[in-house]
Amino acid sequence: MIIPKTSEEIELMREAALVVSKTLGMLAKELKPGVTTNQLNTLAEDFIRAQDAVPGFLGLYDCPSTLLTSVNEAVVHGLPTDTPLKDGDIVAIDCGAIKHGFYGDHAYTFEIGEVAPETKKLLQVTKESLYIGIREFKAGNRVGDVGFAIQDYCEKHGYGVVRELVGHGLGRKMHEDPEMPNYGRRGRGKKFIEGMTIAIEPMINLGTRRIQQLSDGWTIVTQDQKPSAHFEHDVALVDGKPELLSTFAYIYDALGIESNEEDEFRQKALIK
């Protein structure tokens, strides 16, 4: 059952999402060859708690960490380790936080040093597909419209669209209805309703869409060991249109990137 939120609840969810946004922005300043994902995990937990919030992943489904850090061929759910990141790696950092009883949950795939051109292109297309999907989250559309848009765009570039892992509704629970696949058929699935809040998160592979789980019980990797990218935003349906609750602005500030990609999805000015 889809749980629509009041305007007041949506604003509380925005605060939770921005805890995550600021955390990812802080981590962006720390990312460089030689840093370990365990170090990033410690920084993130301390930073989230300093914002009067609680790590959203830690303990959820027995998750042992604050961050999920997926390096190179890892798609999602990578556990932090003591292995140093190296030049040419990519790392998808997925982070959650709870504030005011609501979850924020979003992700960004970072480049470490000089990344191969084909990998850089994968990240670009995957992030573009995120906004293409968000654009379809509007009054009158259905779950399949978002999934179709993401799938169509990514497959035209020759990439594999993961089927087994999906986006989801978001609110007082990390995972609410509906599931939000990154593939589908137009006009199919549950209809979007005013006030619903979701996490849209393309998980796109450079090669095959096939995946497998490692023996740690968490990390999901591509079967062909080629890189995978993951980007995620929290979005609410407000006045029939998608309203971003999360932002990559803090990441871009840290990395010196100028972007207006979020402008069309933000009815309210972002509070820095």
PDB file of C-alpha atoms in Angstrom:
ATOM      1  CA  MET A   1       0.000   0.000   0.000  1.00  0.00           C
ATOM      2  CA  ILE A   2       1.349   3.409  -0.998  1.00  0.00           C
ATOM      3  CA  ILE A   3       1.555   5.808   1.970  1.00  0.00           C
ATOM      4  CA  PRO A   4       1.134   9.434   0.825  1.00  0.00           C
ATOM      5  CA  LYS A   5       2.723  12.103   3.004  1.00  0.00           C
ATOM      6  CA  THR A   6       1.327  15.458   4.105  1.00  0.00           C
ATOM      7  CA  SER A   7       3.161  18.626   3.105  1.00  0.00           C
ATOM      8  CA  GLU A   8       4.519  18.815   6.660  1.00  0.00           C
ATOM      9  CA  GLU A   9       5.807  15.250   6.502  1.00  0.00           C
ATOM     10  CA  ILE A  10       7.438  15.914   3.130  1.00  0.00           C
ATOM     11  CA  GLU A  11       9.364  18.805   4.653  1.00  0.00           C
ATOM     12  CA  LEU A  12      10.548  16.550   7.477  1.00  0.00           C
ATOM     13  CA  MET A  13      11.635  14.004   4.868  1.00  0.00           C
ATOM     14  CA  ARG A  14      13.527  16.750   3.075  1.00  0.00           C
ATOM     15  CA  GLU A  15      15.490  17.394   6.284  1.00  0.00           C
ATOM     16  CA  ALA A  16      16.332  13.686   6.558  1.00  0.00           C
ATOM     17  CA  ALA A  17      17.386  13.561   2.912  1.00  0.00           C
ATOM     18  CA  LEU A  18      19.599  16.618   3.339  1.00  0.00           C
ATOM     19  CA  VAL A  19      21.436  14.925   6.214  1.00  0.00           C
ATOM     20  CA  VAL A  20      22.482  12.306   3.675  1.00  0.00           C
ATOM     21  CA  SER A  21      23.223  14.937   1.013  1.00  0.00           C
ATOM     22  CA  LYS A  22      25.536  16.807   3.375  1.00  0.00           C
ATOM     23  CA  THR A  23      27.205  13.563   4.436  1.00  0.00           C
ATOM     24  CA  LEU A  24      27.981  12.654   0.824  1.00  0.00           C
ATOM     25  CA  GLY A  25      29.310  16.162   0.272  1.00  0.00           C
ATOM     26  CA  MET A  26      31.615  15.795   3.275  1.00  0.00           C
ATOM     27  CA  LEU A  27      32.866  12.432   2.000  1.00  0.00           C
ATOM     28  CA  ALA A  28      33.520  13.878  -1.463  1.00  0.00           C
ATOM     29  CA  LYS A  29      36.270  16.019   0.099  1.00  0.00           C
ATOM     30  CA  GLU A  30      37.939  12.930   1.586  1.00  0.00           C
ATOM     31  CA  LEU A  31      37.957  10.686  -1.474  1.00  0.00           C
ATOM     32  CA  LYS A  32      41.412  10.083  -2.934  1.00  0.00           C
ATOM     33  CA  PRO A  33      43.773   7.179  -3.591  1.00  0.00           C
ATOM     34  CA  GLY A  34      44.881   5.545  -0.336  1.00  0.00           C
ATOM     35  CA  VAL A  35      41.689   6.186   1.620  1.00  0.00           C
ATOM     36  CA  THR A  36      39.798   3.103   2.802  1.00  0.00           C
ATOM     37  CA  THR A  37      36.047   2.709   2.779  1.00  0.00           C
ATOM     38  CA  ASN A  38      36.217   1.801   6.480  1.00  0.00           C
ATOM     39  CA  GLN A  39      37.681   5.251   7.130  1.00  0.00           C
ATOM     40  CA  LEU A  40      34.836   6.809   5.153  1.00  0.00           C
ATOM     41  CA  ASN A  41      32.334   4.752   7.133  1.00  0.00           C
ATOM     42  CA  THR A  42      33.634   6.109  10.454  1.00  0.00           C
ATOM     43  CA  LEU A  43      33.560   9.687   9.183  1.00  0.00           C
ATOM     44  CA  ALA A  44      30.004   9.252   7.937  1.00  0.00           C
ATOM     45  CA  GLU A  45      28.649   7.852  11.186  1.00  0.00           C
ATOM     46  CA  ASP A  46      30.169  10.667  13.228  1.00  0.00           C
ATOM     47  CA  PHE A  47      28.899  13.293  10.774  1.00  0.00           C
ATOM     48  CA  ILE A  48      25.330  11.946  10.724  1.00  0.00           C
ATOM     49  CA  ARG A  49      25.127  11.830  14.509  1.00  0.00           C
ATOM     50  CA  ALA A  50      26.474  15.394  14.697  1.00  0.00           C
ATOM     51  CA  GLN A  51      23.434  16.478  12.645  1.00  0.00           C
ATOM     52  CA  ASP A  52      21.057  15.140  15.331  1.00  0.00           C
ATOM     53  CA  ALA A  53      20.262  12.161  13.127  1.00  0.00           C
ATOM     54  CA  VAL A  54      20.848   8.412  13.291  1.00  0.00           C
ATOM     55  CA  PRO A  55      22.528   6.222  10.641  1.00  0.00           C
ATOM     56  CA  GLY A  56      19.727   4.638   8.649  1.00  0.00           C
ATOM     57  CA  PHE A  57      21.532   1.515   7.454  1.00  0.00           C
ATOM     58  CA  LEU A  58      23.390   0.514  10.615  1.00  0.00           C
ATOM     59  CA  GLY A  59      21.521  -2.461  12.099  1.00  0.00           C
ATOM     60  CA  LEU A  60      18.809  -2.433   9.416  1.00  0.00           C
ATOM     61  CA  TYR A  61      18.419  -6.043   8.231  1.00  0.00           C
ATOM     62  CA  ASP A  62      21.525  -6.632  10.405  1.00  0.00           C
ATOM     63  CA  CYS A  63      23.620  -4.310   8.235  1.00  0.00           C
ATOM     64  CA  PRO A  64      26.984  -3.877  10.021  1.00  0.00           C
ATOM     65  CA  SER A  65      27.856  -0.430   8.617  1.00  0.00           C
ATOM     66  CA  THR A  66      26.669   3.150   8.188  1.00  0.00           C
ATOM     67  CA  LEU A  67      27.651   3.234   4.516  1.00  0.00           C
ATOM     68  CA  LEU A  68      27.411   0.725   1.707  1.00  0.00           C
ATOM     69  CA  THR A  69      30.467   1.232  -0.501  1.00  0.00           C
ATOM     70  CA  SER A  70      30.531  -0.559  -3.843  1.00  0.00           C
ATOM     71  CA  VAL A  71      33.855  -0.422  -5.701  1.00  0.00           C
ATOM     72  CA  ASN A  72      34.264  -1.014  -9.452  1.00  0.00           C
ATOM     73  CA  GLU A  73      32.386  -4.239 -10.343  1.00  0.00           C
ATOM     74  CA  ALA A  74      30.360  -4.095  -7.115  1.00  0.00           C
ATOM     75  CA  VAL A  75      26.823  -2.988  -8.008  1.00  0.00           C
ATOM     76  CA  VAL A  76      25.400  -2.254  -4.554  1.00  0.00           C
ATOM     77  CA  HIS A  77      25.550  -3.313  -0.887  1.00  0.00           C
ATOM     78  CA  GLY A  78      29.337  -3.386  -0.713  1.00  0.00           C
ATOM     79  CA  LEU A  79      30.574  -3.520   2.872  1.00  0.00           C
ATOM     80  CA  PRO A  80      33.342  -1.098   3.917  1.00  0.00           C
ATOM     81  CA  THR A  81      36.813  -2.646   4.083  1.00  0.00           C
ATOM     82  CA  ASP A  82      40.419  -1.729   4.883  1.00  0.00           C
ATOM     83  CA  THR A  83      41.465  -2.011   1.229  1.00  0.00           C
ATOM     84  CA  PRO A  84      42.741   1.383   0.033  1.00  0.00           C
ATOM     85  CA  LEU A  85      41.022   2.979  -2.937  1.00  0.00           C
ATOM     86  CA  LYS A  86      43.359   3.421  -5.889  1.00  0.00           C
ATOM     87  CA  ASP A  87      43.652   5.680  -8.890  1.00  0.00           C
ATOM     88  CA  GLY A  88      41.117   4.687 -11.554  1.00  0.00           C
ATOM     89  CA  ASP A  89      38.608   3.153  -9.142  1.00  0.00           C
ATOM     90  CA  ILE A  90      34.982   4.147  -8.919  1.00  0.00           C
ATOM     91  CA  VAL A  91      33.043   3.830  -5.660  1.00  0.00           C
ATOM     92  CA  ALA A  92      29.285   4.058  -5.256  1.00  0.00           C
ATOM     93  CA  ILE A  93      28.491   5.364  -1.779  1.00  0.00           C
ATOM     94  CA  ASP A  94      24.962   4.623  -0.594  1.00  0.00           C
ATOM     95  CA  CYS A  95      23.974   6.315   2.650  1.00  0.00           C
ATOM     96  CA  GLY A  96      20.878   6.486   4.837  1.00  0.00           C
ATOM     97  CA  ALA A  97      19.870   8.584   7.823  1.00  0.00           C
ATOM     98  CA  ILE A  98      16.865   8.877  10.117  1.00  0.00           C
ATOM     99  CA  LYS A  99      15.680  12.278  11.332  1.00  0.00           C
ATOM    100  CA  HIS A 100      12.266  13.234  12.730  1.00  0.00           C
ATOM    101  CA  GLY A 101      11.310   9.556  12.343  1.00  0.00           C
ATOM    102  CA  PHE A 102      11.783   9.599   8.553  1.00  0.00           C
ATOM    103  CA  TYR A 103      14.444   8.089   6.316  1.00  0.00           C
ATOM    104  CA  GLY A 104      16.700   9.808   3.841  1.00  0.00           C
ATOM    105  CA  ASP A 105      18.449   7.446   1.423  1.00  0.00           C
ATOM    106  CA  HIS A 106      20.488   8.276  -1.628  1.00  0.00           C
ATOM    107  CA  ALA A 107      23.675   7.435  -3.474  1.00  0.00           C
ATOM    108  CA  TYR A 108      26.383   8.766  -5.768  1.00  0.00           C
ATOM    109  CA  THR A 109      29.160   7.036  -7.703  1.00  0.00           C
ATOM    110  CA  PHE A 110      32.501   8.830  -7.327  1.00  0.00           C
ATOM    111  CA  GLU A 111      35.616   8.745  -9.494  1.00  0.00           C
ATOM    112  CA  ILE A 112      38.967   8.202  -7.784  1.00  0.00           C
ATOM    113  CA  GLY A 113      41.737   9.931  -9.713  1.00  0.00           C
ATOM    114  CA  GLU A 114      41.830   9.301 -13.461  1.00  0.00           C
ATOM    115  CA  VAL A 115      39.065   6.918 -14.528  1.00  0.00           C
ATOM    116  CA  ALA A 116      38.943   5.063 -17.856  1.00  0.00           C
ATOM    117  CA  PRO A 117      36.873   6.903 -20.499  1.00  0.00           C
ATOM    118  CA  GLU A 118      34.402   4.035 -20.923  1.00  0.00           C
ATOM    119  CA  THR A 119      33.806   3.988 -17.171  1.00  0.00           C
ATOM    120  CA  LYS A 120      33.390   7.762 -17.053  1.00  0.00           C
ATOM    121  CA  LYS A 121      30.773   7.456 -19.826  1.00  0.00           C
ATOM    122  CA  LEU A 122      28.919   4.778 -17.846  1.00  0.00           C
ATOM    123  CA  LEU A 123      28.668   7.135 -14.861  1.00  0.00           C
ATOM    124  CA  GLN A 124      27.467   9.999 -17.051  1.00  0.00           C
ATOM    125  CA  VAL A 125      24.740   7.952 -18.734  1.00  0.00           C
ATOM    126  CA  THR A 126      23.583   6.373 -15.465  1.00  0.00           C
ATOM    127  CA  LYS A 127      23.217   9.773 -13.812  1.00  0.00           C
ATOM    128  CA  GLU A 128      21.415  11.124 -16.864  1.00  0.00           C
ATOM    129  CA  SER A 129      19.025   8.167 -16.692  1.00  0.00           C
ATOM    130  CA  LEU A 130      18.213   9.042 -13.079  1.00  0.00           C
ATOM    131  CA  TYR A 131      16.832  12.426 -14.124  1.00  0.00           C
ATOM    132  CA  ILE A 132      15.102  10.911 -17.150  1.00  0.00           C
ATOM    133  CA  GLY A 133      13.323   8.565 -14.723  1.00  0.00           C
ATOM    134  CA  ILE A 134      12.478  11.355 -12.271  1.00  0.00           C
ATOM    135  CA  ARG A 135      10.892  13.316 -15.126  1.00  0.00           C
ATOM    136  CA  GLU A 136       8.354  10.485 -15.551  1.00  0.00           C
ATOM    137  CA  PHE A 137       7.339  10.591 -11.879  1.00  0.00           C
ATOM    138  CA  LYS A 138       4.281  12.789 -12.374  1.00  0.00           C
ATOM    139  CA  ALA A 139       0.509  12.799 -12.086  1.00  0.00           C
ATOM    140  CA  GLY A 140      -1.149  10.348 -14.460  1.00  0.00           C
ATOM    141  CA  ASN A 141       1.897   8.114 -14.856  1.00  0.00           C
ATOM    142  CA  ARG A 142       2.675   4.716 -13.409  1.00  0.00           C
ATOM    143  CA  VAL A 143       5.668   2.790 -12.090  1.00  0.00           C
ATOM    144  CA  GLY A 144       6.330   1.284 -15.517  1.00  0.00           C
ATOM    145  CA  ASP A 145       6.754   4.716 -17.086  1.00  0.00           C
ATOM    146  CA  VAL A 146       9.766   5.472 -14.884  1.00  0.00           C
ATOM    147  CA  GLY A 147      11.298   2.038 -15.381  1.00  0.00           C
ATOM    148  CA  PHE A 148      10.801   2.104 -19.144  1.00  0.00           C
ATOM    149  CA  ALA A 149      12.440   5.525 -19.473  1.00  0.00           C
ATOM    150  CA  ILE A 150      15.542   4.448 -17.538  1.00  0.00           C
ATOM    151  CA  GLN A 151      15.823   1.090 -19.302  1.00  0.00           C
ATOM    152  CA  ASP A 152      15.322   2.520 -22.778  1.00  0.00           C
ATOM    153  CA  TYR A 153      17.967   5.204 -22.304  1.00  0.00           C
ATOM    154  CA  CYS A 154      20.602   2.913 -20.811  1.00  0.00           C
ATOM    155  CA  GLU A 155      20.085  -0.004 -23.169  1.00  0.00           C
ATOM    156  CA  LYS A 156      20.423   2.328 -26.166  1.00  0.00           C
ATOM    157  CA  HIS A 157      23.959   2.915 -24.892  1.00  0.00           C
ATOM    158  CA  GLY A 158      24.560  -0.839 -24.731  1.00  0.00           C
ATOM    159  CA  TYR A 159      24.517  -1.123 -20.938  1.00  0.00           C
ATOM    160  CA  GLY A 160      23.039  -3.832 -18.730  1.00  0.00           C
ATOM    161  CA  VAL A 161      20.075  -2.797 -16.562  1.00  0.00           C
ATOM    162  CA  VAL A 162      19.969  -4.765 -13.311  1.00  0.00           C
ATOM    163  CA  ARG A 163      16.613  -6.487 -12.747  1.00  0.00           C
ATOM    164  CA  GLU A 164      16.926  -8.029  -9.281  1.00  0.00           C
ATOM    165  CA  LEU A 165      17.480  -4.751  -7.395  1.00  0.00           C
ATOM    166  CA  VAL A 166      15.033  -1.853  -7.488  1.00  0.00           C
ATOM    167  CA  GLY A 167      14.151   1.546  -6.075  1.00  0.00           C
ATOM    168  CA  HIS A 168      11.366   1.845  -3.551  1.00  0.00           C
ATOM    169  CA  GLY A 169       8.899   3.912  -1.612  1.00  0.00           C
ATOM    170  CA  LEU A 170      10.412   5.785   1.307  1.00  0.00           C
ATOM    171  CA  GLY A 171       9.096   7.257   4.548  1.00  0.00           C
ATOM    172  CA  ARG A 172       8.989   6.106   8.149  1.00  0.00           C
ATOM    173  CA  LYS A 173      10.386   2.832   6.806  1.00  0.00           C
ATOM    174  CA  MET A 174      13.371   2.484   4.525  1.00  0.00           C
ATOM    175  CA  HIS A 175      11.397   0.337   2.116  1.00  0.00           C
ATOM    176  CA  GLU A 176       7.760   1.168   1.456  1.00  0.00           C
ATOM    177  CA  ASP A 177       5.492   0.506  -1.500  1.00  0.00           C
ATOM    178  CA  PRO A 178       5.857   0.705  -4.415  1.00  0.00           C
ATOM    179  CA  GLU A 179       8.913  -1.074  -5.730  1.00  0.00           C
ATOM    180  CA  MET A 180      10.505   1.050  -8.470  1.00  0.00           C
ATOM    181  CA  PRO A 181      12.283  -1.152 -11.038  1.00  0.00           C
ATOM    182  CA  ASN A 182      14.684   0.417 -13.525  1.00  0.00           C
ATOM    183  CA  TYR A 183      12.965  -1.460 -16.346  1.00  0.00           C
ATOM    184  CA  GLY A 184       9.353  -1.873 -17.367  1.00  0.00           C
ATOM    185  CA  ARG A 185       6.559  -1.090 -19.798  1.00  0.00           C
ATOM    186  CA  ARG A 186       4.785   2.210 -20.187  1.00  0.00           C
ATOM    187  CA  GLY A 187       1.362   2.411 -18.549  1.00  0.00           C
ATOM    188  CA  ARG A 188       1.972  -0.614 -16.309  1.00  0.00           C
ATOM    189  CA  GLY A 189       2.243  -0.853 -12.544  1.00  0.00           C
ATOM    190  CA  LYS A 190       0.856   1.201  -9.679  1.00  0.00           C
ATOM    191  CA  LYS A 191      -0.390   4.691 -10.426  1.00  0.00           C
ATOM    192  CA  PHE A 192       1.385   7.628  -8.838  1.00  0.00           C
ATOM    193  CA  ILE A 193      -0.610   9.604  -6.276  1.00  0.00           C
ATOM    194  CA  GLU A 194      -0.111  13.050  -4.782  1.00  0.00           C
ATOM    195  CA  GLY A 195       2.154  13.078  -1.735  1.00  0.00           C
ATOM    196  CA  MET A 196       3.914   9.790  -2.404  1.00  0.00           C
ATOM    197  CA  THR A 197       7.649   9.678  -1.747  1.00  0.00           C
ATOM    198  CA  ILE A 198      10.096   7.349  -3.454  1.00  0.00           C
ATOM    199  CA  ALA A 199      13.772   6.610  -4.016  1.00  0.00           C
ATOM    200  CA  ILE A 200      14.671   6.260  -7.700  1.00  0.00           C
ATOM    201  CA  GLU A 201      18.028   4.530  -8.158  1.00  0.00           C
ATOM    202  CA  PRO A 202      19.353   3.261 -11.485  1.00  0.00           C
ATOM    203  CA  MET A 203      21.903   0.449 -11.123  1.00  0.00           C
ATOM    204  CA  ILE A 204      23.539   0.106 -14.519  1.00  0.00           C
ATOM    205  CA  ASN A 205      26.353  -2.204 -15.651  1.00  0.00           C
ATOM    206  CA  LEU A 206      28.969  -1.585 -18.322  1.00  0.00           C
ATOM    207  CA  GLY A 207      28.492  -5.141 -19.574  1.00  0.00           C
ATOM    208  CA  THR A 208      25.985  -7.844 -18.722  1.00  0.00           C
ATOM    209  CA  ARG A 209      23.005  -7.139 -16.494  1.00  0.00           C
ATOM    210  CA  ARG A 210      23.702 -10.427 -14.696  1.00  0.00           C
ATOM    211  CA  ILE A 211      24.791 -10.201 -11.066  1.00  0.00           C
ATOM    212  CA  GLN A 212      25.838 -12.423  -8.178  1.00  0.00           C
ATOM    213  CA  GLN A 213      26.267 -12.089  -4.424  1.00  0.00           C
ATOM    214  CA  LEU A 214      29.623 -12.505  -2.683  1.00  0.00           C
ATOM    215  CA  SER A 215      30.188 -14.772   0.291  1.00  0.00           C
ATOM    216  CA  ASP A 216      29.906 -11.840   2.736  1.00  0.00           C
ATOM    217  CA  GLY A 217      26.140 -12.072   2.219  1.00  0.00           C
ATOM    218  CA  TRP A 218      25.898  -8.420   1.174  1.00  0.00           C
ATOM    219  CA  THR A 219      28.054  -7.340  -1.761  1.00  0.00           C
ATOM    220  CA  ILE A 220      26.433  -7.700  -5.192  1.00  0.00           C
ATOM    221  CA  VAL A 221      28.821  -7.754  -8.172  1.00  0.00           C
ATOM    222  CA  THR A 222      28.550  -8.014 -11.943  1.00  0.00           C
ATOM    223  CA  GLN A 223      29.045 -11.532 -13.285  1.00  0.00           C
ATOM    224  CA  ASP A 224      31.483 -10.331 -15.940  1.00  0.00           C
ATOM    225  CA  GLN A 225      33.463  -8.221 -13.427  1.00  0.00           C
ATOM    226  CA  LYS A 226      32.914  -5.050 -15.472  1.00  0.00           C
ATOM    227  CA  PRO A 227      32.141  -1.780 -13.634  1.00  0.00           C
ATOM    228  CA  SER A 228      28.692  -0.792 -12.405  1.00  0.00           C
ATOM    229  CA  ALA A 229      27.247   2.634 -11.535  1.00  0.00           C
ATOM    230  CA  HIS A 230      24.591   3.623  -8.997  1.00  0.00           C
ATOM    231  CA  PHE A 231      22.913   7.002  -8.480  1.00  0.00           C
ATOM    232  CA  GLU A 232      19.884   7.644  -6.246  1.00  0.00           C
ATOM    233  CA  HIS A 233      17.602  10.538  -5.331  1.00  0.00           C
ATOM    234  CA  ASP A 234      14.646  10.914  -2.956  1.00  0.00           C
ATOM    235  CA  VAL A 235      11.616  12.431  -4.681  1.00  0.00           C
ATOM    236  CA  ALA A 236       8.090  13.511  -3.656  1.00  0.00           C
ATOM    237  CA  LEU A 237       5.061  14.030  -5.886  1.00  0.00           C
ATOM    238  CA  VAL A 238       3.968  17.610  -5.152  1.00  0.00           C
ATOM    239  CA  ASP A 239       1.269  19.371  -7.163  1.00  0.00           C
ATOM    240  CA  GLY A 240       1.477  16.546  -9.672  1.00  0.00           C
ATOM    241  CA  LYS A 241       5.205  17.059 -10.345  1.00  0.00           C
ATOM    242  CA  PRO A 242       8.447  15.517  -9.048  1.00  0.00           C
ATOM    243  CA  GLU A 243      10.041  17.487  -6.214  1.00  0.00           C
ATOM    244  CA  LEU A 244      13.610  16.560  -5.249  1.00  0.00           C
ATOM    245  CA  LEU A 245      14.164  16.088  -1.533  1.00  0.00           C
ATOM    246  CA  SER A 246      17.838  15.129  -1.822  1.00  0.00           C
ATOM    247  CA  THR A 247      20.562  16.967  -3.715  1.00  0.00           C
ATOM    248  CA  PHE A 248      24.007  16.424  -5.175  1.00  0.00           C
ATOM    249  CA  ALA A 249      24.794  20.127  -4.654  1.00  0.00           C
ATOM    250  CA  TYR A 250      27.049  19.473  -1.651  1.00  0.00           C
ATOM    251  CA  ILE A 251      29.033  16.931  -3.672  1.00  0.00           C
ATOM    252  CA  TYR A 252      29.392  19.372  -6.540  1.00  0.00           C
ATOM    253  CA  ASP A 253      30.501  22.135  -4.185  1.00  0.00           C
ATOM    254  CA  ALA A 254      33.203  19.833  -2.825  1.00  0.00           C
ATOM    255  CA  LEU A 255      34.365  18.763  -6.284  1.00  0.00           C
ATOM    256  CA  GLY A 256      34.128  22.179  -7.945  1.00  0.00           C
ATOM    257  CA  ILE A 257      31.431  21.071 -10.392  1.00  0.00           C
ATOM    258  CA  GLU A 258      28.852  23.504 -11.770  1.00  0.00           C
ATOM    259  CA  SER A 259      25.475  21.992 -12.610  1.00  0.00           C
ATOM    260  CA  ASN A 260      21.852  23.017 -13.076  1.00  0.00           C
ATOM    261  CA  GLU A 261      20.596  19.453 -13.557  1.00  0.00           C
ATOM    262  CA  GLU A 262      18.328  19.595 -10.484  1.00  0.00           C
ATOM    263  CA  ASP A 263      16.678  22.952 -11.183  1.00  0.00           C
ATOM    264  CA  GLU A 264      13.591  21.638 -12.981  1.00  0.00           C
ATOM    265  CA  PHE A 265      12.806  19.306 -10.073  1.00  0.00           C
ATOM    266  CA  ARG A 266      13.069  21.842  -7.282  1.00  0.00           C
ATOM    267  CA  GLN A 267      10.004  23.957  -6.573  1.00  0.00           C
ATOM    268  CA  LYS A 268      11.588  25.318  -3.398  1.00  0.00           C
ATOM    269  CA  ALA A 269      14.995  26.931  -3.218  1.00  0.00           C
ATOM    270  CA  LEU A 270      17.619  24.640  -1.754  1.00  0.00           C
ATOM    271  CA  ILE A 271      18.556  25.689   1.749  1.00  0.00           C
ATOM    272  CA  LYS A 272      22.336  25.445   2.083  1.00  0.00           C
TER     273      LYS A 272
END
